Coordinates of C-alpha atoms in Angstrom, one line a residue:
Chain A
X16 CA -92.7 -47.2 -37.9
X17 CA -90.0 -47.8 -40.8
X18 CA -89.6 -51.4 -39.5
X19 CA -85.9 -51.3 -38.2
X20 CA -85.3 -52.1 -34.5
X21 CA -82.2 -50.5 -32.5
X22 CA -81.6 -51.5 -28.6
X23 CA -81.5 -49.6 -26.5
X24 CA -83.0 -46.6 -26.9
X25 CA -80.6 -45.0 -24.1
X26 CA -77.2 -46.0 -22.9
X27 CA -75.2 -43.9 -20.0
X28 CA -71.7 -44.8 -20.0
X29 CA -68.4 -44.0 -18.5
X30 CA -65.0 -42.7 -20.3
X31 CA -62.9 -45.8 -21.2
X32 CA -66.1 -48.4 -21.0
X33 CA -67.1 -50.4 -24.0
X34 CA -70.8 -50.6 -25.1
X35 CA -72.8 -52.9 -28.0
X36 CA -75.7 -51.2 -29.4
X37 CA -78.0 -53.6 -31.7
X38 CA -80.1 -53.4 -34.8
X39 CA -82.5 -55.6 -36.4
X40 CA -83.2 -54.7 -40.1
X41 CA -86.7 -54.6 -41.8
X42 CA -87.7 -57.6 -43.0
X43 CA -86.0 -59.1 -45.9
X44 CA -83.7 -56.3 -45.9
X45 CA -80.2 -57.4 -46.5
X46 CA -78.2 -54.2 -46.1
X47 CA -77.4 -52.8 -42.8
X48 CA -75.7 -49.7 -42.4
X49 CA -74.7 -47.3 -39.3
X50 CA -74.5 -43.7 -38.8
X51 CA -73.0 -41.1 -36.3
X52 CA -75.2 -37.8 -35.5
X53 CA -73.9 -35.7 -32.8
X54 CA -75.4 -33.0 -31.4
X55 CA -77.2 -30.4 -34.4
X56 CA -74.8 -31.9 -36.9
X57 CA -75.6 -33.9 -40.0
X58 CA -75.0 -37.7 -40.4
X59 CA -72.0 -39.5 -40.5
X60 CA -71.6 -42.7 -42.1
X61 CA -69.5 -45.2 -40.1
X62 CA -70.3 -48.6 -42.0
X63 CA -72.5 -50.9 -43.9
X64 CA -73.0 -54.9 -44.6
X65 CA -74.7 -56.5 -47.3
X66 CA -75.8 -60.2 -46.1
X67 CA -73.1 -60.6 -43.8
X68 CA -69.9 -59.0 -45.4
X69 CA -68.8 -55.5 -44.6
X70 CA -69.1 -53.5 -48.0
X71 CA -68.5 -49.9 -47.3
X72 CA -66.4 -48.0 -44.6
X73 CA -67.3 -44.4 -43.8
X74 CA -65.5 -42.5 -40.9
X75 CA -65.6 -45.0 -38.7
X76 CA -62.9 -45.0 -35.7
X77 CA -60.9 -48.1 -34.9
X78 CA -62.3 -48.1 -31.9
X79 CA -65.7 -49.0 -33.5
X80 CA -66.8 -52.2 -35.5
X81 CA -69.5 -54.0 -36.6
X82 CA -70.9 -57.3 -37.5
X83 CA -74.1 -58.8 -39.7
X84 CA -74.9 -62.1 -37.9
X85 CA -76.7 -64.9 -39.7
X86 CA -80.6 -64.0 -39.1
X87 CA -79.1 -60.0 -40.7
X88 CA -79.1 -58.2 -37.7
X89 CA -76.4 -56.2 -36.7
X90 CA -74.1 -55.4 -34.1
X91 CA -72.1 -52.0 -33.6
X92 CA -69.5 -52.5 -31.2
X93 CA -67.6 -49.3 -29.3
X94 CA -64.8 -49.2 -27.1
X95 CA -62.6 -47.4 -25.3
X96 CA -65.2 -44.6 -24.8
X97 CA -64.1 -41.3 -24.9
X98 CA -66.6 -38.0 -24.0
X99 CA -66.8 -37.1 -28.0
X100 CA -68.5 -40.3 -28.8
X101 CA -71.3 -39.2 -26.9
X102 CA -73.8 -38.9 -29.9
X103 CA -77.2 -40.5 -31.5
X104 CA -75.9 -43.9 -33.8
X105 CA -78.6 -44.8 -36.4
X106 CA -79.1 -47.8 -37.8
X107 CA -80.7 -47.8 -41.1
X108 CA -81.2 -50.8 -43.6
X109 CA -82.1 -51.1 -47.4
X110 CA -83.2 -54.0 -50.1
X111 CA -80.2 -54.2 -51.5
X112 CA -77.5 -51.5 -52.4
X113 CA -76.9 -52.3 -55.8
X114 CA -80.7 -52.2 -57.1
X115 CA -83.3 -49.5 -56.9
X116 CA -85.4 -49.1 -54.8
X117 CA -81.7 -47.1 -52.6
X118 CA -84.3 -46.3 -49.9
X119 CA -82.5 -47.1 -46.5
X120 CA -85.0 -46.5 -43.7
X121 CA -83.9 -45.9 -40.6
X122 CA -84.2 -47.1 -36.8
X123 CA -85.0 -45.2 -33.8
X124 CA -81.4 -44.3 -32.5
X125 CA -79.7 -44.8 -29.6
X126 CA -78.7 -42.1 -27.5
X127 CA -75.0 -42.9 -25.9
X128 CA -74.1 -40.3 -23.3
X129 CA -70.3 -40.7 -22.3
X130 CA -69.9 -39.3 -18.7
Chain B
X3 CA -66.5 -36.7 -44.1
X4 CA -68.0 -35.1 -47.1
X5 CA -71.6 -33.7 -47.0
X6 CA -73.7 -32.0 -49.3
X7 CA -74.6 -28.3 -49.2
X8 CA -78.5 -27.5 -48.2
X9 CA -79.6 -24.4 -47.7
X10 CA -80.9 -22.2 -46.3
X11 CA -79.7 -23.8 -42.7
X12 CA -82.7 -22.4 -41.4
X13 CA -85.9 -21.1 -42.0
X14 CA -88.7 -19.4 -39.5
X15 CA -92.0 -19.0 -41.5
X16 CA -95.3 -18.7 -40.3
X17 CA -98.6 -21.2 -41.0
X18 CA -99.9 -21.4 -44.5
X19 CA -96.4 -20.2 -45.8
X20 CA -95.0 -22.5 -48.6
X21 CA -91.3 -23.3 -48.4
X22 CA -87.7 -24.0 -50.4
X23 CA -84.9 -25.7 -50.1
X24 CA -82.4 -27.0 -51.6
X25 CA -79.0 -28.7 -52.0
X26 CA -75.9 -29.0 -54.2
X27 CA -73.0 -30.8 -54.7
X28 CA -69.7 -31.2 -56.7
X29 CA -70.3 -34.6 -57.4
X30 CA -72.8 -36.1 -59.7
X31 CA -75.5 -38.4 -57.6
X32 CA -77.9 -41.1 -59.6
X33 CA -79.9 -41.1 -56.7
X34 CA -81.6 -38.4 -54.3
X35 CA -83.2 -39.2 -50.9
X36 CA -85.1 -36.5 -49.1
X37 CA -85.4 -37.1 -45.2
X38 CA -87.1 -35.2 -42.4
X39 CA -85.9 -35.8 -38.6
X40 CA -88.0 -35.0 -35.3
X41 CA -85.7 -34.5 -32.6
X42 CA -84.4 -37.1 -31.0
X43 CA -86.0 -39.3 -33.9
X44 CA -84.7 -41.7 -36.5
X45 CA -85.1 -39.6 -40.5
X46 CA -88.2 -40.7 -41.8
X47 CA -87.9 -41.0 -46.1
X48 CA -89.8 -38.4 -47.3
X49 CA -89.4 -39.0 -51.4
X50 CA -86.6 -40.6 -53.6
X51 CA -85.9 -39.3 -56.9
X52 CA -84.2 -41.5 -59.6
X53 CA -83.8 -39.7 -62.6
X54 CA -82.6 -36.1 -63.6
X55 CA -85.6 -34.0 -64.3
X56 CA -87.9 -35.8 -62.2
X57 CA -90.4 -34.3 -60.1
X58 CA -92.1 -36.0 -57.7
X59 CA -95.2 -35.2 -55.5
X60 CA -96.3 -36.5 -51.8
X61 CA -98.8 -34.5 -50.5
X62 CA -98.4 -31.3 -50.1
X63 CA -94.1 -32.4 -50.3
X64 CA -93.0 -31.6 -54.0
X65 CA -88.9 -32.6 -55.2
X66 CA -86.8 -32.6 -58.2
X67 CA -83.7 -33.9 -59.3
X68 CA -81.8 -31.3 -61.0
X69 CA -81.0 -31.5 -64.5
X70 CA -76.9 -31.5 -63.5
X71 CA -77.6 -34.1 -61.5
X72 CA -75.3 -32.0 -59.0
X73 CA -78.4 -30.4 -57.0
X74 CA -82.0 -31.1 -55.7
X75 CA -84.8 -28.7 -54.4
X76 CA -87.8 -29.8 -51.9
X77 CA -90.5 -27.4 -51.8
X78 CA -92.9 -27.6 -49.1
X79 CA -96.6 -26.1 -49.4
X80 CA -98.9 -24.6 -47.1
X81 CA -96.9 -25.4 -44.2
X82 CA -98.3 -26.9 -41.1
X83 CA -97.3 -27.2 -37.5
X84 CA -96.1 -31.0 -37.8
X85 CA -94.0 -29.7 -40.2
X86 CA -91.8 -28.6 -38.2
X87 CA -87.8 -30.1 -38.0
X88 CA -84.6 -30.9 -39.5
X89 CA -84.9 -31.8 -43.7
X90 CA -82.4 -33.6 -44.9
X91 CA -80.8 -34.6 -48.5
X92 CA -79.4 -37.3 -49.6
X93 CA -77.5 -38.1 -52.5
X94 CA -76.4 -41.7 -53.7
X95 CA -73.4 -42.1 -56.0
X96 CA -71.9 -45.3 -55.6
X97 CA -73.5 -47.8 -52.7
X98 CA -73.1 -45.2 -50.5
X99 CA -75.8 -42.3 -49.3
X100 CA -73.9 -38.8 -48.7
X101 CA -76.4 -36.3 -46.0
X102 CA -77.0 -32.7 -46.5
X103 CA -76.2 -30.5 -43.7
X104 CA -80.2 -30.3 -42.8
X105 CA -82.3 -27.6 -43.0
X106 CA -84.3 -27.2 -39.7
X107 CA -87.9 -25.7 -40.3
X108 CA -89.7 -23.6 -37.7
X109 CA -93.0 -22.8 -37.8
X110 CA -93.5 -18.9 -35.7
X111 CA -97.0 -18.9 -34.3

């Protein structure tokens, strides 16, 4: 168990819908960033914050965003759903970017299927 | 969005058999990450590497950083069942971590 939390696990959606998956950082981990793995390919980033500020922007749509609330934990937000954004999103979270340890341990997943 | 280069993209060995793989890029890292993912899993952090030259043991898991700084190897020994998945590498230049391509690992009975 690395410690980060993602809800939910599974999420069965239709084209056009909008969906919030959700990830809670290990503790005292400031850093949260998100990742994109579809089916047998590698990982995509999409985004990360550091304490509540967006600091890095990967390949991320603009249908997608994100958000650090307060208590650190993070919100990935994705809209108008089309079937290629049917994939596994990770969450993963680290100390702090800038200082060693770089670790980022990751969540769980969730599993979006876009019908 | 840019990835590194792992190879080989697969391998199929049998029990006992020790294992290598590796990956290279064009851009200098100051950090590498190694990763292995079950399916349908989160990657789990296998070993981090901070320095070029480095070698670093966990278990029967062995990695180095490459003296270019460019490239990384993970070598694998006496391979077990539970071995079995996808190894990824990571590679950390600025605040941001850049993923191998994977190498997924199957173990032939």
């Amino acid at each position: 168990d690395s410690g980060v939390t993602q809800t939910p696990k599974h999420l069965i959606t239709a084209t056009g819908q909008r969906v919030t998956l959700r990830c809670s950082p290990r503790s005292g981990d400031l850093s949260v960033y998100w990742y994109q793995q579809s089916l047998d390919q590698g990982l995509q980033f999409l985004i990360q914050y550091y304490n509540g500020e967006e600091r890095a922007k990967g390949n991320i749509l603009e249908r997608f965003s994100a958000q650090q609330f307060p208590d650190l934990h993070s919100e990935l937000n994705l809209s108008s759903l089309e079937l290629g954004d049917s994939a596994l999103y990770f969450c993963a979270s680290s100390a702090t970017p800038r200082l060693a340890p770089y670790e980022q341990y990751f969540g769980p997943g969730t599993r979006l299927t876009v019908t | 969005g840019q990835q590194l280069n792992q190879s080989p993209q697969s391998m199929f060995i049998q029990e006992g058999e020790d294992v290598s793989m590796n990956c290279t890029s064009s851009s200098i890292f100051n950090t590498w990450l190694w990763y292995k993912q079950d399916p349908g899993e989160g990657p789990v952090l296998l070993i981090a590497l901070y320095k070029a030259g480095e070698l670093t043991s966990n278990g029967r898991l062995t990695a180095q950083f490459g003296i270019t700084r460019k490239d990384s190897f993970l070598n694998i020994s006496a391979s077990i069942p539970s071995d079995v998945g996808i190894y990824f590498c990571a590679g950390k230049g600025n605040e941001k971590l850049t993923f191998g391509t994977g190498t997924r690992l199957t173990i032939i009975p």
